[in-house]
Coordinates of C-alpha atoms in Angstrom, one line a residue:
Chain A
M1 CA 148.7 32.3 310.0
R2 CA 147.3 35.7 309.3
K3 CA 148.5 35.5 305.7
K4 CA 146.8 32.1 305.2
L5 CA 143.6 33.5 306.6
L6 CA 143.8 36.5 304.2
F7 CA 144.5 34.1 301.3
A8 CA 141.5 32.0 302.2
A9 CA 139.3 35.0 302.5
L10 CA 140.4 36.3 299.2
L11 CA 139.7 32.9 297.6
T12 CA 136.2 32.7 299.1
L13 CA 135.5 36.2 297.9
L14 CA 136.7 35.3 294.4
C15 CA 134.4 32.3 294.3
I16 CA 131.4 34.3 295.5
L17 CA 132.1 37.0 293.0
S18 CA 132.4 34.6 290.1
F19 CA 129.3 32.7 290.9
G20 CA 127.3 35.6 292.3
C21 CA 127.6 37.5 289.1
Q22 CA 125.8 34.9 287.1
S23 CA 122.3 36.4 287.2
K24 CA 119.2 34.2 287.0
K25 CA 117.8 36.2 284.2
E26 CA 116.5 34.5 281.1
K27 CA 119.2 34.2 278.4
L28 CA 119.0 34.4 274.7
Y29 CA 121.9 33.4 272.5
V30 CA 122.1 35.5 269.3
Y31 CA 124.5 34.8 266.5
N32 CA 124.7 37.5 263.9
W33 CA 127.0 39.1 261.4
G34 CA 129.5 41.7 262.7
E35 CA 128.3 45.3 262.7
Y36 CA 124.8 44.2 261.8
I37 CA 122.7 45.7 264.5
D38 CA 122.2 49.1 266.2
P39 CA 123.5 48.4 269.8
E40 CA 120.7 50.5 271.2
V41 CA 118.2 48.2 269.6
L42 CA 119.8 45.3 271.5
E43 CA 119.7 47.2 274.8
A44 CA 116.1 48.2 274.3
F45 CA 115.1 44.6 273.6
E46 CA 116.9 43.4 276.8
E47 CA 115.1 46.1 278.8
E48 CA 111.6 45.5 277.4
Y49 CA 111.6 41.7 277.8
D50 CA 114.0 41.5 280.8
I51 CA 116.1 39.0 278.8
E52 CA 119.8 38.9 278.8
V53 CA 121.1 38.7 275.2
V54 CA 124.4 36.9 274.8
Y55 CA 125.4 38.3 271.4
S56 CA 128.2 36.8 269.2
T57 CA 129.2 37.7 265.7
F58 CA 130.6 36.0 262.6
D59 CA 132.3 37.3 259.4
S60 CA 131.1 34.7 256.9
N61 CA 128.4 32.1 256.5
E62 CA 131.1 29.5 256.4
E63 CA 132.5 30.5 259.7
M64 CA 129.1 30.4 261.3
Y65 CA 128.4 27.0 259.8
A66 CA 131.8 25.7 261.0
K67 CA 131.1 26.7 264.5
L68 CA 127.6 25.3 264.5
H69 CA 128.8 22.1 262.8
S70 CA 131.5 21.5 265.4
G71 CA 128.7 21.4 268.0
T72 CA 130.8 23.5 270.4
A73 CA 128.1 26.2 270.8
T74 CA 124.3 26.4 270.7
Y75 CA 122.4 29.5 269.7
D76 CA 118.8 30.4 269.9
V77 CA 118.6 32.6 266.9
I78 CA 121.0 33.1 263.9
C79 CA 121.1 35.3 260.9
P80 CA 122.6 33.4 257.9
S81 CA 122.3 34.2 254.2
D82 CA 120.0 32.6 251.6
Y83 CA 122.2 29.7 250.3
M84 CA 123.3 28.9 253.8
I85 CA 119.7 28.8 255.1
N86 CA 119.0 26.5 252.1
R87 CA 121.8 24.2 253.2
M88 CA 120.9 24.2 256.9
A89 CA 117.3 23.4 256.1
Q90 CA 118.3 20.6 253.9
E91 CA 120.5 19.2 256.6
G92 CA 117.8 19.4 259.2
L93 CA 119.6 22.0 261.3
L94 CA 116.6 24.4 261.5
Q95 CA 113.2 24.3 263.1
E96 CA 110.0 25.5 261.6
L97 CA 108.8 28.8 262.8
N98 CA 105.5 29.2 264.6
K99 CA 104.0 32.2 262.7
D100 CA 101.4 32.7 265.4
N101 CA 104.1 34.0 267.6
L102 CA 105.4 36.4 265.0
P103 CA 102.5 38.9 264.5
N104 CA 104.9 41.6 263.1
L105 CA 105.8 39.3 260.2
E106 CA 103.1 41.1 258.2
N107 CA 105.4 44.2 258.1
I108 CA 107.8 42.4 255.8
G109 CA 107.2 43.2 252.1
A110 CA 105.4 40.5 250.2
E111 CA 108.1 40.6 247.4
Y112 CA 110.8 39.6 249.9
M113 CA 108.7 36.7 251.2
T114 CA 108.4 35.6 247.6
S115 CA 112.1 35.9 246.9
S116 CA 112.8 34.0 250.0
Q117 CA 111.0 31.0 248.5
N118 CA 114.0 30.5 246.3
F119 CA 116.0 29.1 249.2
D120 CA 113.2 28.6 251.8
P121 CA 110.2 27.1 250.0
G122 CA 107.0 27.9 251.9
N123 CA 108.8 30.5 254.1
K124 CA 108.9 27.8 256.7
Y125 CA 112.3 28.5 258.4
S126 CA 113.3 32.1 257.8
V127 CA 112.3 35.8 258.4
P128 CA 114.1 38.3 256.2
Y129 CA 116.2 40.8 258.2
C130 CA 118.4 42.6 255.6
W131 CA 118.9 42.3 251.9
G132 CA 121.0 43.9 249.1
T133 CA 122.9 43.4 246.0
V134 CA 126.6 43.0 245.1
G135 CA 128.1 45.6 242.8
I136 CA 131.0 47.8 241.9
L137 CA 131.9 50.8 244.0
Y138 CA 134.2 53.2 242.1
N139 CA 135.8 56.5 242.7
K140 CA 134.6 58.8 239.9
T141 CA 137.8 61.0 240.2
M142 CA 140.0 57.9 239.6
V143 CA 138.3 56.3 236.6
E144 CA 137.4 57.5 233.1
G145 CA 133.7 57.8 232.4
E146 CA 130.9 55.7 233.9
I147 CA 131.4 52.1 234.8
T148 CA 128.6 49.7 233.8
S149 CA 130.3 46.3 233.4
W150 CA 132.2 43.8 235.5
G151 CA 134.7 44.1 232.7
V152 CA 136.6 46.9 234.5
L153 CA 137.7 44.4 237.1
F154 CA 139.7 42.5 234.4
D155 CA 141.0 45.7 232.7
E156 CA 144.8 46.2 232.6
T157 CA 144.4 50.0 232.9
Y158 CA 143.3 49.6 236.5
K159 CA 146.2 47.4 237.5
G160 CA 146.8 47.8 241.3
Q161 CA 143.6 49.8 241.7
I162 CA 141.2 46.9 242.1
L163 CA 139.9 45.5 245.4
M164 CA 138.5 42.1 244.8
I165 CA 136.1 40.4 247.2
D166 CA 137.7 37.7 249.3
S167 CA 134.8 35.3 249.4
V168 CA 134.5 32.2 247.2
R169 CA 131.0 32.4 245.9
D170 CA 130.9 36.1 245.5
A171 CA 134.2 36.1 243.6
Y172 CA 133.0 33.3 241.3
M173 CA 129.6 35.1 240.9
V174 CA 131.5 38.1 239.4
A175 CA 133.6 36.0 237.0
L176 CA 130.7 33.6 236.0
T177 CA 128.3 36.5 235.4
Y178 CA 130.8 38.3 233.3
L179 CA 131.4 35.2 231.2
G180 CA 127.6 34.9 230.8
Y181 CA 127.1 31.8 233.0
S182 CA 124.9 31.3 236.0
Q183 CA 126.3 32.1 239.4
N184 CA 124.9 28.7 240.5
T185 CA 126.5 26.7 237.9
T186 CA 127.9 23.2 238.7
N187 CA 129.4 22.8 235.2
R188 CA 133.1 22.1 235.8
D189 CA 134.2 23.6 232.5
E190 CA 132.4 26.8 233.2
I191 CA 133.9 27.0 236.7
Q192 CA 137.4 26.3 235.4
E193 CA 137.0 29.0 232.8
A194 CA 136.1 31.4 235.6
T195 CA 139.1 30.2 237.6
E196 CA 141.4 31.1 234.6
L197 CA 139.7 34.5 234.4
L198 CA 140.1 35.1 238.1
H199 CA 143.7 33.9 238.1
S200 CA 144.6 36.2 235.2
Q201 CA 143.0 39.0 237.3
S202 CA 145.1 38.4 240.3
S203 CA 148.1 40.4 239.0
L204 CA 145.7 43.4 238.6
V205 CA 144.3 43.1 242.1
Q206 CA 145.6 45.3 244.9
A207 CA 144.1 43.2 247.6
Y208 CA 141.5 40.6 248.3
V209 CA 139.3 41.9 251.1
V210 CA 135.8 41.7 252.6
D211 CA 135.3 44.2 255.4
Q212 CA 138.4 46.3 254.6
V213 CA 136.9 47.4 251.3
R214 CA 134.9 50.0 253.1
D215 CA 137.9 51.9 254.7
K216 CA 140.1 51.5 251.7
M217 CA 137.6 53.0 249.3
V218 CA 136.8 55.8 251.7
G219 CA 140.5 56.5 252.1
N220 CA 141.1 56.6 248.2
E221 CA 143.3 53.6 248.4
A222 CA 141.8 52.1 245.3
A223 CA 139.7 53.1 242.3
I224 CA 137.4 50.1 242.1
G225 CA 136.1 47.6 244.5
V226 CA 133.5 44.8 244.7
I227 CA 131.1 45.6 247.6
Y228 CA 127.8 44.8 249.2
S229 CA 125.1 47.5 248.6
G230 CA 124.7 48.2 252.3
E231 CA 128.4 49.1 252.7
A232 CA 128.2 51.3 249.6
I233 CA 125.7 53.7 251.3
Y234 CA 127.9 53.8 254.3
T235 CA 131.0 54.7 252.3
Q236 CA 129.2 57.4 250.4
R237 CA 128.4 59.2 253.6
S238 CA 132.1 59.6 254.2
N239 CA 133.3 60.1 250.6
S240 CA 131.0 61.7 248.1
D241 CA 133.2 60.7 245.1
L242 CA 132.1 57.1 245.4
V243 CA 129.5 55.7 243.0
Y244 CA 127.8 52.3 243.3
V245 CA 126.6 50.3 240.3
V246 CA 125.0 47.0 239.7
P247 CA 126.7 45.9 236.4
E248 CA 124.6 45.4 233.3
E249 CA 125.6 41.7 233.1
G250 CA 123.6 41.1 236.3
S251 CA 124.7 40.3 239.8
N252 CA 123.8 38.6 243.1
V253 CA 120.9 39.6 245.2
W254 CA 121.0 38.3 248.8
I255 CA 118.8 38.1 251.8
D256 CA 120.0 37.6 255.3
S257 CA 117.2 36.1 257.5
W258 CA 116.6 35.1 261.1
V259 CA 116.3 31.4 261.7
I260 CA 116.0 29.3 264.8
P261 CA 118.3 26.2 264.9
K262 CA 116.9 22.9 265.8
D263 CA 118.8 22.6 269.1
A264 CA 117.8 26.1 270.3
K265 CA 117.2 26.2 274.1
N266 CA 115.1 29.3 274.4
V267 CA 112.7 29.2 271.5
S268 CA 110.1 31.6 273.0
A269 CA 112.8 34.3 273.5
A270 CA 114.1 33.7 270.0
E271 CA 110.5 34.3 268.7
K272 CA 110.3 37.5 270.7
W273 CA 113.6 38.6 269.2
I274 CA 112.5 37.9 265.6
D275 CA 109.2 39.6 266.1
Y276 CA 110.9 42.6 267.8
M277 CA 113.2 43.0 264.8
C278 CA 110.1 43.1 262.5
R279 CA 108.7 46.1 264.3
P280 CA 108.8 49.0 261.9
E281 CA 110.5 51.5 264.2
V282 CA 113.1 48.9 265.2
A283 CA 113.8 48.0 261.6
L284 CA 114.1 51.7 260.8
K285 CA 116.6 52.3 263.6
N286 CA 118.7 49.4 262.4
F287 CA 118.5 50.6 258.8
D288 CA 119.7 54.0 259.9
Y289 CA 122.6 52.5 261.7
I290 CA 123.8 49.7 259.5
T291 CA 122.6 51.1 256.2
Y292 CA 121.7 47.7 254.8
S293 CA 118.3 47.7 253.0
T294 CA 115.4 46.6 255.1
P295 CA 112.7 44.3 253.7
N296 CA 110.3 45.8 256.2
A297 CA 107.8 47.7 254.1
A298 CA 106.3 49.5 257.1
A299 CA 109.8 50.7 258.1
K300 CA 110.5 52.0 254.6
E301 CA 107.3 54.1 254.8
L302 CA 108.7 55.7 258.0
I303 CA 111.9 56.9 256.3
T304 CA 111.8 60.7 256.3
D305 CA 114.9 61.3 254.2
E306 CA 113.6 61.3 250.6
D307 CA 117.0 60.7 249.2
I308 CA 117.4 57.5 251.1
K309 CA 113.9 56.4 250.6
N310 CA 114.3 56.8 246.8
S311 CA 117.9 55.6 246.8
L312 CA 118.4 53.0 244.1
I313 CA 121.3 51.5 246.1
A314 CA 119.1 50.8 249.1
F315 CA 116.0 50.0 247.1
P316 CA 117.0 49.0 243.5
D317 CA 114.4 49.2 240.8
E318 CA 112.7 46.2 239.3
A319 CA 114.8 46.2 236.1
T320 CA 118.0 45.9 238.2
L321 CA 116.6 43.2 240.4
A322 CA 115.4 41.3 237.3
R323 CA 119.1 40.9 236.3
C324 CA 120.0 39.5 239.7
E325 CA 120.1 35.9 240.9
T326 CA 120.2 34.5 244.5
F327 CA 122.8 31.9 245.5
Q328 CA 121.7 28.4 246.0
Y329 CA 123.5 25.7 248.0
L330 CA 125.2 23.4 245.5
G331 CA 125.9 20.4 247.7
E332 CA 129.1 19.6 249.6
E333 CA 130.9 18.2 246.6
N334 CA 130.3 21.2 244.4
E335 CA 131.0 23.7 247.2
H336 CA 134.4 22.0 247.8
Y337 CA 135.1 22.1 244.1
Y338 CA 134.6 25.9 244.1
L339 CA 136.9 26.1 247.1
D340 CA 139.6 24.0 245.5
E341 CA 139.4 26.1 242.4
W342 CA 139.5 29.4 244.4
A343 CA 142.7 28.2 246.1
K344 CA 144.4 28.2 242.7
V345 CA 143.3 31.8 241.9
K346 CA 145.6 33.8 244.2
Chain B
M1 CA 164.2 10.9 304.4
K2 CA 161.1 12.3 305.8
N3 CA 162.1 15.8 304.7
K4 CA 162.7 14.6 301.2
K5 CA 159.3 13.2 301.0
K6 CA 157.8 16.4 302.3
A7 CA 159.7 18.4 299.8
F8 CA 158.4 16.2 297.0
W9 CA 154.8 16.7 298.1
N10 CA 155.4 20.4 298.5
Q11 CA 156.7 20.5 294.9
A12 CA 153.8 18.5 293.6
L13 CA 151.4 20.8 295.4
L14 CA 153.0 24.0 294.0
S15 CA 153.4 22.8 290.4
G16 CA 150.0 21.1 290.5
P17 CA 147.9 23.9 289.1
Y18 CA 150.2 24.4 286.2
L19 CA 150.5 20.7 285.5
L20 CA 146.8 20.5 285.4
W21 CA 146.6 23.5 283.1
M22 CA 149.3 22.0 280.8
G23 CA 147.4 18.7 280.7
L24 CA 144.0 20.2 279.9
F25 CA 145.0 22.9 277.5
I26 CA 148.3 21.8 275.9
L27 CA 148.6 18.0 276.0
I28 CA 145.0 17.0 275.4
P29 CA 144.5 19.4 272.5
L30 CA 147.8 18.2 271.0
F31 CA 146.6 14.7 271.1
I32 CA 143.3 15.7 269.5
V33 CA 145.3 17.4 266.7
L34 CA 147.4 14.2 266.4
Y35 CA 144.3 12.1 266.3
Y36 CA 142.5 14.2 263.6
G37 CA 145.7 14.6 261.6
L38 CA 146.3 10.9 261.3
T39 CA 142.8 9.7 260.7
D40 CA 140.2 10.2 258.0
G41 CA 136.5 11.2 258.3
S42 CA 135.6 7.7 259.4
G43 CA 138.3 7.5 262.1
A44 CA 140.6 5.1 260.2
F45 CA 144.3 5.6 260.2
T46 CA 145.7 7.5 257.2
L47 CA 148.7 9.7 256.2
E48 CA 146.7 11.5 253.5
N49 CA 146.2 14.6 255.6
V50 CA 149.9 15.0 256.2
K51 CA 150.8 14.2 252.6
K52 CA 148.5 17.1 251.5
I53 CA 151.5 19.4 252.1
S54 CA 153.1 18.0 249.0
E55 CA 150.4 19.6 246.8
P56 CA 152.0 22.6 245.0
I57 CA 149.7 25.2 246.5
Y58 CA 150.5 24.1 250.1
M59 CA 154.1 23.5 249.4
R60 CA 154.5 27.0 247.9
S61 CA 152.8 28.6 250.9
L62 CA 154.9 26.6 253.3
L63 CA 158.1 27.7 251.6
L64 CA 156.9 31.3 251.6
S65 CA 156.1 31.0 255.4
L66 CA 159.6 29.6 256.0
K67 CA 161.2 32.4 254.0
L68 CA 159.3 35.2 255.6
S69 CA 159.8 33.9 259.2
L70 CA 163.5 33.5 258.5
Y71 CA 163.7 37.1 257.4
S72 CA 161.7 38.4 260.3
T73 CA 163.8 36.4 262.8
L74 CA 167.0 37.7 261.3
I75 CA 165.9 41.3 261.3
C76 CA 164.7 40.9 264.9
L77 CA 168.1 39.6 265.9
L78 CA 169.9 42.4 264.0
I79 CA 167.8 45.0 265.8
A80 CA 167.7 43.3 269.2
Y81 CA 171.4 42.4 269.7
P82 CA 173.0 45.8 269.3
L83 CA 170.2 47.3 271.4
A84 CA 170.7 44.8 274.2
M85 CA 174.5 45.5 274.0
V86 CA 173.9 49.2 274.5
L87 CA 171.5 48.5 277.4
R88 CA 174.0 46.3 279.0
S89 CA 176.8 48.8 278.8
L90 CA 174.5 51.5 280.4
H91 CA 174.5 49.4 283.6
L92 CA 171.1 50.8 284.6
K93 CA 170.1 50.1 288.1
N94 CA 166.4 49.8 287.5
Q95 CA 166.2 46.8 285.2
N96 CA 162.5 46.4 285.7
L97 CA 161.9 49.6 284.0
I98 CA 163.7 48.5 280.9
V99 CA 161.8 45.3 280.8
M100 CA 158.6 47.2 281.1
V101 CA 159.5 49.5 278.2
F102 CA 159.8 46.4 276.0
I103 CA 156.6 44.9 277.2
L104 CA 154.7 48.1 276.9
P105 CA 153.6 47.6 273.2
M106 CA 152.5 44.1 274.1
W107 CA 149.8 45.6 276.4
I108 CA 148.0 46.5 273.2
N109 CA 146.1 43.7 271.5
F110 CA 148.3 42.3 268.8
L111 CA 145.5 42.5 266.1
L112 CA 145.1 46.2 266.8
R113 CA 148.9 46.7 266.5
T114 CA 148.8 44.9 263.1
I115 CA 145.9 47.0 261.9
A116 CA 147.8 50.1 263.0
W117 CA 150.5 49.1 260.6
L118 CA 147.9 48.9 257.9
T119 CA 147.2 52.6 258.2
I120 CA 150.9 53.3 258.3
L121 CA 151.9 51.3 255.2
E122 CA 148.9 51.9 252.9
N123 CA 149.5 53.7 249.6
N124 CA 147.9 56.8 251.1
G125 CA 149.0 55.9 254.6
V126 CA 151.0 57.8 257.2
L127 CA 154.4 56.7 255.9
N128 CA 153.7 57.7 252.3
S129 CA 152.1 61.0 253.2
F130 CA 155.2 61.8 255.2
L131 CA 157.5 60.8 252.4
R132 CA 155.5 62.8 249.8
L133 CA 155.6 65.8 252.1
L134 CA 159.4 65.6 252.0
G135 CA 159.3 65.4 248.3
F136 CA 160.1 61.7 247.9
Q137 CA 158.1 59.1 246.0
G138 CA 155.7 57.0 248.0
L139 CA 156.6 53.3 248.6
S140 CA 154.2 50.5 247.8
I141 CA 154.8 48.1 250.6
I142 CA 151.3 47.2 251.6
N143 CA 149.9 43.8 250.3
T144 CA 153.5 42.5 249.6
P145 CA 155.5 40.0 251.5
A146 CA 157.6 42.9 252.8
A147 CA 154.6 44.3 254.7
I148 CA 154.1 40.9 256.3
V149 CA 157.7 40.9 257.5
V150 CA 157.3 44.4 258.9
G151 CA 154.3 43.2 260.8
M152 CA 156.1 40.1 262.1
V153 CA 159.1 42.1 263.2
Y154 CA 157.1 44.6 265.1
D155 CA 154.8 42.1 266.7
F156 CA 157.5 39.7 267.8
L157 CA 160.5 41.9 268.5
P158 CA 160.0 42.0 272.3
F159 CA 160.4 38.2 272.3
M160 CA 163.9 38.6 270.8
I161 CA 165.0 41.6 272.9
L162 CA 164.1 40.1 276.3
P163 CA 166.0 36.8 276.2
V164 CA 169.0 38.4 274.4
Y165 CA 169.1 41.2 277.0
N166 CA 168.7 38.8 279.9
S167 CA 171.6 36.7 278.7
L168 CA 173.9 39.7 278.1
A169 CA 173.0 41.3 281.4
K170 CA 174.1 38.1 283.2
I171 CA 177.6 38.2 281.9
D172 CA 180.0 39.1 284.7
D173 CA 181.9 42.3 283.9
N174 CA 185.0 40.7 285.4
L175 CA 185.1 38.2 282.5
V176 CA 185.2 41.1 280.1
A177 CA 187.9 42.8 282.1
A178 CA 189.9 39.5 282.3
S179 CA 189.7 39.1 278.5
K180 CA 191.0 42.6 278.0
D181 CA 193.7 42.0 280.7
L182 CA 194.9 39.0 278.7
G183 CA 195.4 41.2 275.7
A184 CA 192.2 40.6 273.7
N185 CA 190.9 43.6 271.7
S186 CA 187.2 44.5 271.7
L187 CA 186.4 42.4 268.7
Q188 CA 188.1 39.3 270.2
T189 CA 186.4 39.9 273.5
F190 CA 183.1 40.0 271.8
R191 CA 183.8 36.9 269.7
R192 CA 185.4 34.8 272.3
V193 CA 183.6 35.9 275.5
I194 CA 180.4 37.8 275.0
L195 CA 178.9 36.1 272.0
P196 CA 179.3 32.5 273.3
L197 CA 177.9 33.5 276.7
S198 CA 174.9 35.2 275.1
L199 CA 174.2 32.3 272.8
P200 CA 171.5 30.7 274.9
G201 CA 169.6 34.0 274.8
I202 CA 170.0 34.3 271.1
I203 CA 168.8 30.8 270.5
S204 CA 165.8 31.2 272.7
G205 CA 165.0 34.5 271.0
I206 CA 165.2 32.9 267.6
T207 CA 162.7 30.3 268.4
M208 CA 160.4 32.7 270.2
V209 CA 160.2 34.8 267.0
F210 CA 160.5 32.0 264.4
I211 CA 157.7 29.8 265.7
P212 CA 154.9 32.5 265.9
S213 CA 156.1 34.0 262.6
L214 CA 155.8 30.6 260.9
T215 CA 152.4 29.9 262.2
T216 CA 150.7 33.3 261.9
F217 CA 147.7 33.8 259.7
A218 CA 146.3 37.1 261.0
I219 CA 149.3 39.3 260.0
S220 CA 149.4 37.9 256.4
Q221 CA 145.6 38.3 256.2
I222 CA 145.7 42.0 257.3
L223 CA 149.0 43.3 255.8
G224 CA 149.2 40.9 252.8
G225 CA 145.9 41.9 251.3
G226 CA 144.8 38.3 251.0
K227 CA 147.3 37.8 248.2
Q228 CA 150.1 36.2 250.2
N229 CA 148.7 33.0 251.6
L230 CA 150.9 31.6 254.3
I231 CA 150.6 28.0 255.5
G232 CA 148.7 29.3 258.5
N233 CA 146.0 30.8 256.3
F234 CA 145.5 27.5 254.5
I235 CA 145.2 25.7 257.8
E236 CA 142.6 28.2 258.9
Q237 CA 140.7 27.7 255.7
Q238 CA 140.7 23.9 256.1
F239 CA 138.8 24.5 259.4
L240 CA 136.6 27.4 258.5
L241 CA 135.8 26.9 254.8
Y242 CA 136.1 23.1 254.2
Y243 CA 135.1 22.1 257.7
D244 CA 137.8 19.5 257.2
W245 CA 139.4 19.1 260.7
N246 CA 141.4 16.1 259.5
A247 CA 143.2 18.0 256.7
G248 CA 143.6 21.0 258.9
S249 CA 145.2 18.9 261.7
G250 CA 147.4 17.1 259.2
L251 CA 148.8 20.3 257.9
S252 CA 149.3 21.5 261.5
L253 CA 151.3 18.4 262.2
V254 CA 153.7 19.3 259.4
L255 CA 154.2 22.7 261.0
M256 CA 154.7 21.0 264.3
I257 CA 157.6 19.1 262.8
F258 CA 159.3 22.4 262.2
I259 CA 158.5 23.6 265.7
L260 CA 160.0 20.4 267.1
I261 CA 163.2 20.9 265.1
S262 CA 163.6 24.4 266.4
M263 CA 163.0 23.1 270.0
A264 CA 165.6 20.4 269.6
F265 CA 167.9 23.1 268.4
V266 CA 167.3 25.1 271.6
A267 CA 167.7 22.0 273.8
K268 CA 171.1 21.3 272.3
F269 CA 172.4 24.8 273.0
D270 CA 170.7 25.2 276.3
K271 CA 172.0 22.0 277.9
K272 CA 175.0 23.4 279.7
Q273 CA 173.6 26.8 280.4
E274 CA 170.8 27.5 282.8
G275 CA 167.7 28.4 280.8
T276 CA 167.5 31.9 279.6
N277 CA 163.9 32.0 278.8
L278 CA 161.8 35.0 278.2
W279 CA 160.9 35.9 281.8

């Protein structure tokens, strides 16, 4: 009898604990890239607004979209990239932002609002958070001379020393740009030509990676890697032999922006979040932590380290940017075609 | 009669929570996979998703998966069996301690363990630094199928050791003594007595290693450098890149056929013996 009582008591306790822990605090569901925020910023936001942030992360736009598409989870604020914002807006998955509730939006540099129009005409749905280029990171002790072209990625001399990016559109961007085509091409012949080039490259590639490129380049595992500019700054902090270059043929420039999905439950908290991220000191703190370029002009002014402020990696000059394109969403049929072709590469 | 009824209800009550769990998280999801695998986007019946496996890309990755899981299962068996024999012969009193030693690595998350192997096997990793220190040439294992097999063996070895050890530990010493009494030498004793009696453990170990090896996608992603696409990787891509649940489920069904085959294999050998499952 006593045992039964004890058991019942334990069970009751368990119930109370599991329900009691659910606070009645307001909740905000944030869905962001992995390693894409300074955790202190998150805590400071929670404290200031007394909102509990439920923070989840994704590794690729496609993964984020798949989760949203399946309808298994709803989020209040998400940070996808340009072409994905384009797609989500086209499919009616986003809601228009109320700019009256985003006073700090004025801190975002005008040029970034203009670039955003490529994928978000009228800046209706998105607020830029981070941006950057895609380029080559190389170890100057392991290659001869300076690297300026995507061509090194297809060069026999670097067999086994190349880290290729494991992401469909980025990989095709490299091949298509090298071949002189647009990275947004839907011409099947051009895409097939790129497939052949990428396939012939596969015997030279040490590994296809996304996040791992950082650690591998820092650890001298490979001589050359395809990398996002923000990661490049991070790797240079740990290994001064690494050099980042945006190849002369051109490249991709991307913007990751905050959006509010149509079915968001807590829009007012989402607006507070976006506005908070646009504060200069918050944007600066994030920039210091994640090293991805900030579109926040006011935050850039606050950077005290002249090297970083003038860094061409973090803030490329206009000539470099003029060579770069942004991705556009090409429609489901074309995107699937790219995927099918990509499956033949490796 | 009354007692029997009572026993039935007691049993139902005790197994209830698990049956509920099984229904909710095993049976229903299986039926969902079956439904998606055998229908197209509009919900009409089709075999197209399952037939997708015959495309060269998927066929090749399925064969690679089968090959690598076979290797890893074999290596696990070759490591586990002698070890279990030694442990049996030690006649240790505290068996729980042994069991714990085997489970210990499983307390660490399996992804972390796999990433640890990445740092060991890399070109400038722990293993190669050590080899070079001794004056040998470094090995290039990382990003090859061999690296994936190493990861599989390390991650799934406990699943082989435990059932094999359990079945060996159960064998009565008197049987071995009797065999020797009747004039059998060590080899004959092993072949005629020990091996047949430990067979259920071996079979259960084989399936416990083979099935997770066949279906893994994380190990090949991390240790294969994205160059060795196993069938698991392609299934993952169907869901995450194509958003095609039908094709993903269809390919999963093909894998399930292999799983069913290996389960039938176990059932056949396990019929006479009492189950020698993992725990």
